Amino acid sequence: MSATLLKNATIVDPTSKHHLKKRDVLVEKGIIKKIAASISEPKAKEIVLKNLHISQGWFDSSVCFGEPGYEDRETIENGLKTAARSGFTAIALNGATQPVLDSKSGIQYVKGKTAGNVVEVYPVGTLTMQAKGEDLAELFDMKTEGAISFYDYQKPIENANLLKIALQYTQNFEGLVQSFPMDPSIARKGLVNEEINSTKLGLKGIPALSEELQITRDLYLLEYTGGKLHIPTISTKKSVQLIKEAKKKGLDVTCSVSINNLCLTDDELENFDTNFKVLPPLRTKKDIKSLLKGLKDGTIDGVTSNHDPHTIEDKKTEFDHAAYGSIGLESCFGALQAIVNTETSIKALTGLKERFGIHTTPVSEGSKANLTLFNPEGTFQFSEEHIVSTSKNAAMLGKTLKGTVYGIFHNKKIFLNE
């Protein structure tokens, strides 16, 4: 069927003249042909869903799967199915694989493996060779093959000069550099946020200072060099202030926050559940309050699921030895919707597209259909039955989420959840 008719859909898109209006939307051959109060098209396949809302397709700026090398955590095929079910029409796929994505051939592999899927995959090349933090990787070659940014996933760039050179070099081809906000000399062997809970539980702490020092250093370097910097997954009150001040100065910097750090505090750690062992570590209510304020006022540019699958062996072990990370694609929208209004949710899930060089397509006549279909209402308890990822290490298990994802429309394909 080449035509699809979405009936009675509330459009959530501030760039569209139909924003917050209930409309019928006719899509033919992947293009939005008509938007009107009522459309009759006998040849079209009608989609009628309870309280249907549609927005521009969502983008997740930090996703890990496993393939190549760690297929037991997650394959690309099942990972893309998970992303589609979770409402994402585009994801930035980190190079935390084996081998890492540090060359042209690695980027080609990902692009070839994911071509034509309903979910668009944008590979993130590592900033350094083998993600070791010593020598810059083949940045220009990777960019020409389709890498949208450069990031050693959750590995701090210890060498300030290396970041300086990266920021200078990437200006030649509009490259986007990411720098993980943690100073390892301060964090050392810390496991969780350094606060009252870490002391009570006898767990080594990662001070907020380790994040804030690294961000301060990175912003000084950016001011010196120019270039484009993205700071992924900030987590502290002071970090929000630092980035707000940098933006006021006119520095070309953006940042994201992980859904885990926006919803969960280090109070969750009392049972030593390793699903809550994440990076950045879960912080305090005071930090969450500032992060939410930063998201609403635009200091924070977007929310990421920070989807990071790990096997049972990696997680069902002593807290000290467990891997960092939680899956988050399936729960990201519901967790976000439970704490902010719908317009803020959609802005948070689409706000980083332009920064990562992804063309935004408004919900308007003549545009390509790049849509997420959802119902913003209704609460439920997130459980394993909602997880389609191979790995089940979810920090949101047992939490009350709000809203339902119906599916996505992209690349002339529609994907609807059963």
Coordinates of C-alpha atoms in Angstrom, one line a residue, residues 250-409:
G250 CA 29.0 32.4 22.5
L251 CA 31.0 29.2 22.6
D252 CA 29.9 26.5 20.2
V253 CA 28.9 23.9 22.8
T254 CA 25.9 21.6 23.4
C255 CA 25.2 18.9 25.9
S256 CA 22.9 16.1 26.7
V257 CA 21.6 14.4 29.8
S258 CA 20.9 10.7 30.3
I259 CA 17.3 9.8 31.2
N260 CA 18.8 7.9 34.2
N261 CA 20.3 11.0 35.7
L262 CA 17.1 13.0 35.1
C263 CA 14.8 10.5 36.9
L264 CA 16.9 8.5 39.5
T265 CA 18.9 9.5 42.5
D266 CA 21.6 7.6 44.4
D267 CA 19.0 6.6 46.9
E268 CA 18.3 3.7 44.5
L269 CA 21.6 2.1 45.5
E270 CA 20.5 0.9 49.0
N271 CA 20.1 -2.7 47.8
F272 CA 23.3 -2.7 45.8
D273 CA 21.3 -3.4 42.6
T274 CA 24.0 -3.3 39.8
N275 CA 21.3 -2.0 37.3
F276 CA 21.9 1.3 39.0
K277 CA 25.6 1.3 38.4
V278 CA 25.8 3.7 35.6
L279 CA 28.0 6.5 34.2
P280 CA 27.7 9.3 35.1
P281 CA 26.7 8.0 38.5
L282 CA 23.2 8.7 39.8
R283 CA 23.4 12.0 41.8
T284 CA 21.1 13.8 44.2
K285 CA 17.6 15.4 44.1
K286 CA 19.3 18.8 44.0
D287 CA 21.1 17.8 40.8
I288 CA 17.9 16.5 39.2
K289 CA 16.2 19.8 40.0
S290 CA 18.9 21.8 38.2
L291 CA 19.0 19.3 35.3
L292 CA 15.3 19.6 34.8
K293 CA 15.5 23.4 34.9
G294 CA 18.4 23.3 32.4
L295 CA 16.4 21.1 30.1
K296 CA 13.4 23.4 30.2
D297 CA 15.4 26.6 29.6
G298 CA 17.4 25.2 26.8
T299 CA 20.8 24.9 28.5
I300 CA 20.6 21.2 28.0
D301 CA 19.9 20.5 24.3
G302 CA 18.5 16.9 24.5
V303 CA 17.9 13.7 26.4
T304 CA 19.5 10.4 25.6
S305 CA 18.5 6.9 26.7
N306 CA 22.3 6.2 27.0
H307 CA 21.3 2.7 26.0
D308 CA 24.2 0.4 27.1
P309 CA 23.4 -3.4 27.1
H310 CA 25.4 -5.8 29.2
T311 CA 25.1 -9.6 29.7
I312 CA 24.0 -11.2 32.9
E313 CA 27.6 -12.2 33.7
D314 CA 28.6 -8.5 33.5
K315 CA 25.8 -7.4 35.9
K316 CA 25.0 -10.3 38.3
T317 CA 28.2 -10.0 40.3
E318 CA 29.6 -8.0 43.2
F319 CA 28.9 -4.2 42.8
D320 CA 32.6 -3.4 42.6
H321 CA 33.1 -5.8 39.6
A322 CA 29.9 -5.1 37.7
A323 CA 30.0 -3.3 34.4
Y324 CA 28.6 0.3 34.2
G325 CA 25.5 0.8 32.1
S326 CA 21.8 0.4 31.7
I327 CA 19.6 -0.2 28.7
G328 CA 17.2 2.7 28.1
L329 CA 15.6 2.8 24.7
E330 CA 12.3 1.1 25.7
S331 CA 11.8 3.2 28.8
C332 CA 13.2 6.6 27.6
F333 CA 9.9 8.2 26.4
G334 CA 7.8 6.9 29.3
A335 CA 10.3 7.9 31.9
L336 CA 10.6 11.4 30.4
Q337 CA 6.9 11.8 29.9
A338 CA 6.4 11.0 33.6
I339 CA 8.3 14.0 34.7
V340 CA 7.8 16.7 32.1
N341 CA 5.0 17.8 29.8
T342 CA 4.6 16.5 26.2
E343 CA 6.0 19.5 24.4
T344 CA 9.1 19.4 26.6
S345 CA 9.5 15.6 26.0
I346 CA 9.3 16.0 22.2
K347 CA 11.8 18.9 22.3
A348 CA 14.2 16.8 24.4
L349 CA 13.9 13.9 22.0
T350 CA 14.4 15.9 18.8
G351 CA 16.6 18.9 20.0
L352 CA 20.0 17.4 19.1
K353 CA 19.2 16.4 15.5
E354 CA 20.6 19.6 13.9
R355 CA 23.6 19.6 16.1
F356 CA 24.5 16.1 14.8
G357 CA 23.9 17.2 11.2
I358 CA 20.6 15.3 10.8
H359 CA 18.1 17.0 8.6
T360 CA 14.9 17.9 10.4
T361 CA 11.6 17.4 8.5
P362 CA 8.6 19.4 9.9
V363 CA 5.2 17.8 10.0
S364 CA 3.9 19.8 7.0
E365 CA 2.7 19.1 3.5
G366 CA 5.5 18.3 1.0
S367 CA 7.8 17.1 3.7
K368 CA 9.2 13.5 3.9
A369 CA 7.3 11.5 6.5
N370 CA 9.8 11.2 9.4
L371 CA 7.3 10.7 12.2
T372 CA 6.9 9.1 15.6
L373 CA 3.4 8.0 16.6
F374 CA 2.5 7.9 20.3
N375 CA -0.1 8.4 23.0
P376 CA 1.2 10.8 25.8
E377 CA -1.3 9.6 28.4
G378 CA -1.7 6.5 30.5
T379 CA 0.7 5.1 33.2
F380 CA 2.1 1.6 33.6
Q381 CA 4.8 -0.2 35.6
F382 CA 7.9 -1.0 33.4
S383 CA 8.7 -4.7 33.6
E384 CA 10.7 -7.3 31.7
E385 CA 7.8 -7.9 29.3
H386 CA 8.3 -4.4 27.9
I387 CA 12.0 -5.2 27.1
V388 CA 12.9 -6.3 23.6
S389 CA 16.6 -5.8 24.0
T390 CA 18.7 -9.0 24.3
S391 CA 20.2 -7.7 27.6
K392 CA 17.8 -6.9 30.4
N393 CA 20.0 -4.6 32.5
A394 CA 17.4 -1.8 32.9
A395 CA 17.6 0.8 35.6
M396 CA 13.9 1.7 35.1
L397 CA 12.6 -1.8 36.0
G398 CA 9.7 -1.4 38.4
K399 CA 9.3 2.3 37.8
T400 CA 6.0 3.9 36.8
L401 CA 6.2 5.3 33.3
K402 CA 3.7 7.4 31.3
G403 CA 2.6 7.2 27.7
T404 CA 2.8 4.7 24.9
V405 CA 4.8 4.5 21.7
Y406 CA 2.7 3.3 18.8
G407 CA 5.5 3.2 16.2
I408 CA 7.4 5.2 13.6
F409 CA 7.1 6.2 9.9

